[in-house]
Tab-separated table of C-alpha atoms in Angstrom:
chain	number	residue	atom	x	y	z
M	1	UNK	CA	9.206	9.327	-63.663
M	2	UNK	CA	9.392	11.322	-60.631
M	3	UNK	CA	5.963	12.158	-58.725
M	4	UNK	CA	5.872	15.094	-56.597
M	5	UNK	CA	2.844	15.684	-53.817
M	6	UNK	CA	2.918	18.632	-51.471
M	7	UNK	CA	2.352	19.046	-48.068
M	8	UNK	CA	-1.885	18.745	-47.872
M	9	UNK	CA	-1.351	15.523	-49.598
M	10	UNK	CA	0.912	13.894	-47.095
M	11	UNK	CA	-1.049	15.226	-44.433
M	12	UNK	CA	-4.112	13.458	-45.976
M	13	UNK	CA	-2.113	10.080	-45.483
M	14	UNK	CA	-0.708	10.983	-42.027
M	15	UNK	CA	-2.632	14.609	-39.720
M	16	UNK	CA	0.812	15.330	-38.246
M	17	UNK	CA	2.288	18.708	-39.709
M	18	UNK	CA	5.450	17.701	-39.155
M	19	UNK	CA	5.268	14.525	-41.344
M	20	UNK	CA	3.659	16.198	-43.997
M	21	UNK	CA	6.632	19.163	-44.267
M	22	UNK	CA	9.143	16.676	-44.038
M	23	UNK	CA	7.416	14.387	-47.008
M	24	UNK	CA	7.177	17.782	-48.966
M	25	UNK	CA	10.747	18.204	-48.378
M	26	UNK	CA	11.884	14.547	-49.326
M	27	UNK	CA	9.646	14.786	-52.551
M	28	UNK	CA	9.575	13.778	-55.313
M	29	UNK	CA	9.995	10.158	-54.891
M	30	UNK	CA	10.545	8.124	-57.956
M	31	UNK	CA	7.904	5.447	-56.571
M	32	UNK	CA	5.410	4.373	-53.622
M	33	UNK	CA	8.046	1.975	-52.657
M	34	UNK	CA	10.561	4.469	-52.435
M	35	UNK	CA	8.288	6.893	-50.237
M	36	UNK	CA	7.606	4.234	-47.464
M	37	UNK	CA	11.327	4.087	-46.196
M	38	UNK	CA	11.662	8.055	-46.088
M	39	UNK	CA	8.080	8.050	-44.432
M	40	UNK	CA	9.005	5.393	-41.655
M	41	UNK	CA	11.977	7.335	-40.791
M	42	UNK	CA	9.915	10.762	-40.411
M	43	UNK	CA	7.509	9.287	-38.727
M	44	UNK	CA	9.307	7.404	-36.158
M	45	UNK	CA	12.748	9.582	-35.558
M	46	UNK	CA	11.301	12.990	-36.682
M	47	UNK	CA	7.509	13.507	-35.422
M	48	UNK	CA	7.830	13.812	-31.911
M	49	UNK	CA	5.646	12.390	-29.266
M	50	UNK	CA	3.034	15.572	-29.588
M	51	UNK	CA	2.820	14.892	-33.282
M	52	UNK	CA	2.083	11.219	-32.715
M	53	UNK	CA	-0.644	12.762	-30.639
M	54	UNK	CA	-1.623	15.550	-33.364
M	55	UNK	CA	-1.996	12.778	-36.211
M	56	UNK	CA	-4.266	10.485	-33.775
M	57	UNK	CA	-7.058	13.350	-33.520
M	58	UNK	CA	-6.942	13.604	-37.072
M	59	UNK	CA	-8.772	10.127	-37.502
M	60	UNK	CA	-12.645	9.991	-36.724
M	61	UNK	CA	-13.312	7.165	-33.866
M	62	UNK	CA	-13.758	3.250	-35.264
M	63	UNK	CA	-17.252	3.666	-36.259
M	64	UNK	CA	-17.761	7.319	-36.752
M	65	UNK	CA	-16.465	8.729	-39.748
M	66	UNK	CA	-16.550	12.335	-39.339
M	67	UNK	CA	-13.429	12.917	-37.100
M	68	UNK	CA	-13.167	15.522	-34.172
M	69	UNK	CA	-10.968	17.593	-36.064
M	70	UNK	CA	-12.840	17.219	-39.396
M	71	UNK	CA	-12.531	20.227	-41.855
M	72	UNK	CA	-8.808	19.008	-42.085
M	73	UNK	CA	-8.557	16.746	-45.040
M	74	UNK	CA	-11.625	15.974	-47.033
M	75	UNK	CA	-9.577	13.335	-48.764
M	76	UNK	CA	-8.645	11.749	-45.635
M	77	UNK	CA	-12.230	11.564	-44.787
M	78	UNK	CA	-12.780	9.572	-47.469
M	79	UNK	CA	-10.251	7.153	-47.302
M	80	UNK	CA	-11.546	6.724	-43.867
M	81	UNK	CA	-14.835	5.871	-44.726
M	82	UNK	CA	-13.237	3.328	-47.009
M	83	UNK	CA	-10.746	1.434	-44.987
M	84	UNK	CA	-13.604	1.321	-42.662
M	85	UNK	CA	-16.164	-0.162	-44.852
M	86	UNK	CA	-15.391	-3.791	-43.816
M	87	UNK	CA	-16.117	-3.219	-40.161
M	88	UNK	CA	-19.215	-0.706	-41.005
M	89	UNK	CA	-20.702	-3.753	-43.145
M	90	UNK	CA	-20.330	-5.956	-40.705
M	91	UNK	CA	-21.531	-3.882	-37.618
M	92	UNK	CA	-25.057	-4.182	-35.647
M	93	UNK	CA	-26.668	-1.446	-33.693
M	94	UNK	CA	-26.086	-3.039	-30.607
M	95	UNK	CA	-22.517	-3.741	-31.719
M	96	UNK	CA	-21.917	0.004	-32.812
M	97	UNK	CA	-22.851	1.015	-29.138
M	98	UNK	CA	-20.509	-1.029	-27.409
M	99	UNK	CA	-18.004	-0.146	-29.874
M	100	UNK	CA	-18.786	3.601	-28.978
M	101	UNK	CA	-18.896	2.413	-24.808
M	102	UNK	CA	-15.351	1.187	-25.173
M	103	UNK	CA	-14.154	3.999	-27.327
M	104	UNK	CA	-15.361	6.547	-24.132
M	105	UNK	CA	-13.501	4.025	-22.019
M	106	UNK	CA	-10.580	4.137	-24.021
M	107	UNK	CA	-10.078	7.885	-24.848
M	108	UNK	CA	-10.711	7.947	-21.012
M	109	UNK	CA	-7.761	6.046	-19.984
M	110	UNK	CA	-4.929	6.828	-22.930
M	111	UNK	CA	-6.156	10.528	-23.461
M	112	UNK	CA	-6.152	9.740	-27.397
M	113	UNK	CA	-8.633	7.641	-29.790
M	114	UNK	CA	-8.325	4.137	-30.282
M	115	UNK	CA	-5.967	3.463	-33.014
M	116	UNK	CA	-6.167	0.504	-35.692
M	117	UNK	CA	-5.533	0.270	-39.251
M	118	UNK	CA	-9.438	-1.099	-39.493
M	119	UNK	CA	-9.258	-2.416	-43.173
M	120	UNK	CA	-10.555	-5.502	-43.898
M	121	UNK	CA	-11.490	-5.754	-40.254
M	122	UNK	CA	-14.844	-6.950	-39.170
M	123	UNK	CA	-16.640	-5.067	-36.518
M	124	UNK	CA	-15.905	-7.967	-33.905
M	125	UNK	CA	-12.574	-8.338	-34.854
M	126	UNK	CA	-11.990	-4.473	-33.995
M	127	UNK	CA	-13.869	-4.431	-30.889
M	128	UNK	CA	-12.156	-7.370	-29.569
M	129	UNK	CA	-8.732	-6.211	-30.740
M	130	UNK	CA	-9.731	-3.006	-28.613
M	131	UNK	CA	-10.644	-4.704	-25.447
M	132	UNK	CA	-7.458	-6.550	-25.558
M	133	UNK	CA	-5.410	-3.530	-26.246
M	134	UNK	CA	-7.080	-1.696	-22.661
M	135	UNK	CA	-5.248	-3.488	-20.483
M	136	UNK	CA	-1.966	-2.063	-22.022
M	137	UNK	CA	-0.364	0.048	-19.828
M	138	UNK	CA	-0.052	3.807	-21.615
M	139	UNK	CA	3.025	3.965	-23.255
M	140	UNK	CA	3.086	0.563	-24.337
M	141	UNK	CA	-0.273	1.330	-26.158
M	142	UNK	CA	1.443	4.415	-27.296
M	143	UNK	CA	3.488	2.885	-29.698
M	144	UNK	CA	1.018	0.575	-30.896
M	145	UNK	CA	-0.884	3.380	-32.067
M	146	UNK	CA	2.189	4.815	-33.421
M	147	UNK	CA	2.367	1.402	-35.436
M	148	UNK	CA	-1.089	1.302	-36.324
M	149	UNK	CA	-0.924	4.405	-37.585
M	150	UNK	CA	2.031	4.151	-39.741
M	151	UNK	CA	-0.041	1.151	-41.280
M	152	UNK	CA	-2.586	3.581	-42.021
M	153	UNK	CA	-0.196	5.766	-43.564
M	154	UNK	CA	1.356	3.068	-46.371
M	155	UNK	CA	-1.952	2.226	-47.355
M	156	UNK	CA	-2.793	5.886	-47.721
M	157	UNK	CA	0.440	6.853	-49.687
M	158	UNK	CA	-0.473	3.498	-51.181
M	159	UNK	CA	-3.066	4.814	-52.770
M	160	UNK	CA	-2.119	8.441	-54.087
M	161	UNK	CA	0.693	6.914	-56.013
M	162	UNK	CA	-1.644	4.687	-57.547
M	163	UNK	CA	-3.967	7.958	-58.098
M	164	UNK	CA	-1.193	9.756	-59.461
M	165	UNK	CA	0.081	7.246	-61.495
M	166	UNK	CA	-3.163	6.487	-63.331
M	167	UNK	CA	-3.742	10.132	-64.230
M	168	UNK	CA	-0.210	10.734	-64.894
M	169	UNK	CA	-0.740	7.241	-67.612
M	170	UNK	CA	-3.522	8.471	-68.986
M	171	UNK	CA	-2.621	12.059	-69.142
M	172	UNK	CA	-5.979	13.493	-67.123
M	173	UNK	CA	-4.284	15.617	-65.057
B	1	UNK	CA	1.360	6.680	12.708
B	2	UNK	CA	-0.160	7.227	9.005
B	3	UNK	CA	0.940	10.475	7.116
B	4	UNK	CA	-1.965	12.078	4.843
B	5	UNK	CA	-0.989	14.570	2.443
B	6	UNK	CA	-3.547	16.440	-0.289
B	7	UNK	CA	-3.300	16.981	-4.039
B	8	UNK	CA	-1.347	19.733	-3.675
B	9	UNK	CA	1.242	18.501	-1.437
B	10	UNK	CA	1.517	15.705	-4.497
B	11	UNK	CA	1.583	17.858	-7.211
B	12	UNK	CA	4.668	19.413	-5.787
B	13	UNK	CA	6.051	16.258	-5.695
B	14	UNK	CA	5.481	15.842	-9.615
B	15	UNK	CA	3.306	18.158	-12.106
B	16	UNK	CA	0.673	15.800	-13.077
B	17	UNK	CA	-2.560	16.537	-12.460
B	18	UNK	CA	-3.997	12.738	-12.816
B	19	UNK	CA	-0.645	11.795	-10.637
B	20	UNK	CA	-1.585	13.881	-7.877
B	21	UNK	CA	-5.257	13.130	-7.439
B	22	UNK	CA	-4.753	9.348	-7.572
B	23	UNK	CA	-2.046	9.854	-4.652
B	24	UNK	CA	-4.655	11.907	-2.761
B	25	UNK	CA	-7.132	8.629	-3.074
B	26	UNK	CA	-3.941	5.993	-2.641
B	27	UNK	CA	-3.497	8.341	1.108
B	28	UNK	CA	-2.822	8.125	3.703
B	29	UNK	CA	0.644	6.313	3.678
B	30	UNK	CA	2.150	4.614	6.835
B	31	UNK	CA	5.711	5.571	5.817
B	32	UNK	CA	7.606	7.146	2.724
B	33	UNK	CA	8.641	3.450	1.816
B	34	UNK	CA	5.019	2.437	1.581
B	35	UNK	CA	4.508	5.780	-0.664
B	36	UNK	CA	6.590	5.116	-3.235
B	37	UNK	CA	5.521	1.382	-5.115
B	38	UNK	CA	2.256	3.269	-4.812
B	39	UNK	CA	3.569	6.288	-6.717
B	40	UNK	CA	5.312	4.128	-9.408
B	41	UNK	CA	1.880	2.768	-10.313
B	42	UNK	CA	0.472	5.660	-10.923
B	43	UNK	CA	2.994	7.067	-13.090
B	44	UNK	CA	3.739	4.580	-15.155
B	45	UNK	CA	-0.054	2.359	-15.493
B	46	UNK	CA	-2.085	5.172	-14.322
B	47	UNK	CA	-0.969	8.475	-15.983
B	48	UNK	CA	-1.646	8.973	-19.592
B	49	UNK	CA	0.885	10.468	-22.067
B	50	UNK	CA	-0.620	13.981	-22.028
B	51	UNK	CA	0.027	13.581	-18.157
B	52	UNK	CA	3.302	12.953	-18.577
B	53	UNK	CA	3.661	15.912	-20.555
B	54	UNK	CA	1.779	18.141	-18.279
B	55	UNK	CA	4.407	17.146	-15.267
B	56	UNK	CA	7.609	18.030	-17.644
B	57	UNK	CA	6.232	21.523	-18.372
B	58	UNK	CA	5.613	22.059	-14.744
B	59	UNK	CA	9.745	22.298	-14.187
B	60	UNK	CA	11.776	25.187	-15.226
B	61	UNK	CA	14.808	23.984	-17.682
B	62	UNK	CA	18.017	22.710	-16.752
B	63	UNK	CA	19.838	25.843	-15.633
B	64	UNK	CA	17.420	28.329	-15.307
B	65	UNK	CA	15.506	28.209	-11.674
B	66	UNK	CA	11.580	29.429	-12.680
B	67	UNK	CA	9.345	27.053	-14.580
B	68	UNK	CA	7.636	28.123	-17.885
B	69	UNK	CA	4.096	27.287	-15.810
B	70	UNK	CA	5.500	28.972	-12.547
B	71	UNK	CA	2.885	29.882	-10.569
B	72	UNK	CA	1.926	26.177	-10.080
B	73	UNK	CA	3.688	25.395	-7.088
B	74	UNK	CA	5.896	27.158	-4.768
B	75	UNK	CA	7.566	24.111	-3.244
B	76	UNK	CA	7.848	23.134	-6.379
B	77	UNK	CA	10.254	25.531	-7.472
B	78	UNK	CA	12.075	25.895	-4.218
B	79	UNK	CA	13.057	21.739	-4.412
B	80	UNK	CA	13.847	22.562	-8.127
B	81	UNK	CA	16.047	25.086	-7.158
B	82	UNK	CA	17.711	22.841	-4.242
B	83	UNK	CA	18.230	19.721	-6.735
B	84	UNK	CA	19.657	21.753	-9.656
B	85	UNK	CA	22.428	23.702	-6.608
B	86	UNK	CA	25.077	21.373	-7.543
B	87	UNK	CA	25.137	22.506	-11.186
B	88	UNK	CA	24.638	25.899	-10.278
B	89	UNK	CA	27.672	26.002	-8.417
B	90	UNK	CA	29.658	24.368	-10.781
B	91	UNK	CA	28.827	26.454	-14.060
B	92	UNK	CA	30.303	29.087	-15.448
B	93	UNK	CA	29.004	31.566	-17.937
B	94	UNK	CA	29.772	30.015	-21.028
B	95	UNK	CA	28.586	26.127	-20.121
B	96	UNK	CA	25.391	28.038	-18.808
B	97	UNK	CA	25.263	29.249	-22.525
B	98	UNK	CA	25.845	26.154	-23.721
B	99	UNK	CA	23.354	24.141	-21.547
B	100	UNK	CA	20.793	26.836	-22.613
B	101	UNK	CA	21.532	26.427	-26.504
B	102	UNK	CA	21.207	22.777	-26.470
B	103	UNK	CA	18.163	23.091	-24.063
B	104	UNK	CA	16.643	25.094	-27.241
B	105	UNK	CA	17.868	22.140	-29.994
B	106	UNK	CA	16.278	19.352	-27.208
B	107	UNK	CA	13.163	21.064	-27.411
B	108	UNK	CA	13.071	21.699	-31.061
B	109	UNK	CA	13.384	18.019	-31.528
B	110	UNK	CA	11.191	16.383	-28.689
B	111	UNK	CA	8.610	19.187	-27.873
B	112	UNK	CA	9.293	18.924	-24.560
B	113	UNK	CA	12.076	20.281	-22.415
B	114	UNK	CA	14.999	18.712	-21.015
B	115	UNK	CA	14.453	15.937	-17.704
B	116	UNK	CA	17.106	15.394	-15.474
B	117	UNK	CA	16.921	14.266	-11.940
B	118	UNK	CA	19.528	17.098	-11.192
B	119	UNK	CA	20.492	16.270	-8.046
B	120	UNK	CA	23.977	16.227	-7.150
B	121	UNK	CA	25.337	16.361	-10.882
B	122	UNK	CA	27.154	18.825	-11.916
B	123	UNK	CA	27.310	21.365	-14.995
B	124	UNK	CA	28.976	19.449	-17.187
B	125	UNK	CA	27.857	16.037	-16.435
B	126	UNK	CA	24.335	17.371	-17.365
B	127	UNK	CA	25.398	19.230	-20.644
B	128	UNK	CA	27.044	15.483	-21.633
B	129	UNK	CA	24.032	13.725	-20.716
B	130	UNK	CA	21.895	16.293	-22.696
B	131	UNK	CA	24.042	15.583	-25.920
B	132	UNK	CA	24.029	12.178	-25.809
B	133	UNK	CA	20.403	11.912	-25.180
B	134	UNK	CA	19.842	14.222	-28.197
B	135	UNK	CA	20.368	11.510	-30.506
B	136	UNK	CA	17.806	9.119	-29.351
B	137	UNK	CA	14.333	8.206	-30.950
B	138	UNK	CA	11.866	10.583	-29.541
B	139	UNK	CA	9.583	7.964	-28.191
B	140	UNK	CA	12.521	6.619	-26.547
B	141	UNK	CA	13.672	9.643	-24.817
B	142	UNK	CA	10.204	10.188	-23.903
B	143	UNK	CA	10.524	6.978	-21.628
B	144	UNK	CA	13.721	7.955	-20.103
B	145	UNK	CA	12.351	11.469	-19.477
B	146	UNK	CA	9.611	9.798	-17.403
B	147	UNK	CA	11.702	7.331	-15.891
B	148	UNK	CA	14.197	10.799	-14.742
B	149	UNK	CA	10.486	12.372	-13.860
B	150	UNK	CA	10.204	9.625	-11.265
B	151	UNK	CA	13.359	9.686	-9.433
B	152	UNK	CA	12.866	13.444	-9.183
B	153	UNK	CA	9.341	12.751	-7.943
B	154	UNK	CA	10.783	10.136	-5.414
B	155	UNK	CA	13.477	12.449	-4.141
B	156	UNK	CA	11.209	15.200	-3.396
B	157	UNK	CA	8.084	12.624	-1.813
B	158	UNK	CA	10.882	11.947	0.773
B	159	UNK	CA	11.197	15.344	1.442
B	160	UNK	CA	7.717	15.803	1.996
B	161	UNK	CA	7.701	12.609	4.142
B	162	UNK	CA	10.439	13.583	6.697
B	163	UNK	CA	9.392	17.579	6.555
B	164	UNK	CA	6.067	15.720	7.918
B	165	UNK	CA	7.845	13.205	9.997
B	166	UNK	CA	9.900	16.213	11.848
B	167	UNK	CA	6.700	17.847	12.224
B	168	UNK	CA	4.946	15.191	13.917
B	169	UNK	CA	7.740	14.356	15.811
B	170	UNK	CA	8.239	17.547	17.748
B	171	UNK	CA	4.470	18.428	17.756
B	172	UNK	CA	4.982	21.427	15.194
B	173	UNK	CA	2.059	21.847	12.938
């Protein structure tokens, strides 16, 4: 069985435009497993560097979960909310605002969001893993982003196979 | 005797916005030598990735003499034009054609334009360079397009250092 998505669902996994029309273009896939290879290779040899950039915005900052360029993927605003339900159970008040303080600092010094694949993360965890990440200099944290986001991205295309594959089972389509 | 220069001086030097401000601050410089270590920190720690963008658009492309943000800087565009006089003199109509075609396919695939510390190569050594640049990763190209950025940027602080120097030296301001 062959499952075919089009473009707004890859961008729901991944904001950059160019990833999504290349998915589009490599679908159908016979299987999640075959979709991560052909997305690794978009994302890393085909998006370019403003792309990277394009797909960062399209994430809300670590504990918001509206994103600056919300209105883009309702979907991906969920599964947002989701993969950051671990470090939203786990946060304080006074832990949200120093989150938010370093985020400022952050944006400030890279010129894009901070950058984690935040599920099953704690609050702490993701705060600390920011603070260590600062220091980076910016092209090294560059391509961690790039990384983190491609995390994002599998667990994302992760989960629209599975989608897919349950309504496709059960017929609801 | 210490040398001080302003943004604008710097932002001849290299397109960057951030670049050029932090300079400013860094000055005044006792000698060129002293200027450069200082320079290399701020491009590479200092400067975020949008930064590094910004300074690529500020050249025109390899063969052509204006930049696409002319206006910017008129030194600017007279040291572009010096450093690019070798491959001017040694292309003909049809590499110029060439260099300009592939200048198109670079920027289709990267989103940026072309970066070559010019200076003394010739048509053809650029065009080969070009092509086998084309092939790389775009986040690696992106490094060696900043790492090209900076010799340009050195070059042309040196410029700016003995045009000073000469200055000083015969009492000419």
């Amino acid at each position: 069985m062959e499952l075919a998505f089009d473009e707004k669902d890859f961008l729901a996994c991944c904001g950059s435009t160019r990833f999504a029309t290349e998915m589009a273009k490599a679908s159908p896939f016979p299987s999640f497993q075959a979709a991560v290879p052909a997305a690794r290779d978009i994302w890393f040899n085909k998006v370019d560097v403003n792309g990277w950039l394009e797909a960062f915005s399209a994430h809300p900052q670590i504990g918001e979960t509206k994103s600056v360029a919300s209105g883009k993927s309702d979907t991906s605003a969920q599964w947002s909310k989701g993969e950051q339900s671990t470090a939203l159970a786990t946060a304080t008040g006074s832990s949200l605002q120093e989150l938010s303080d370093w985020n400022v600092r952050y944006k400030q010094k890279f010129g894009f969001i901070f950058i984690i694949c935040a599920s099953g993360r704690t609050s702490p965890e993701i705060l600390a893993e920011l603070k260590k990440r600062y220091s980076n200099r910016p092209i090294e944290e560059f391509q961690i982003a790039a990384e983190e986001q491609m995390k994002v991205t599998e667990l994302r295309l992760a989960k629209l196979f599975s989608a897919r594959e349950h309504m496709a089972s059960t017929g609801d389509q």
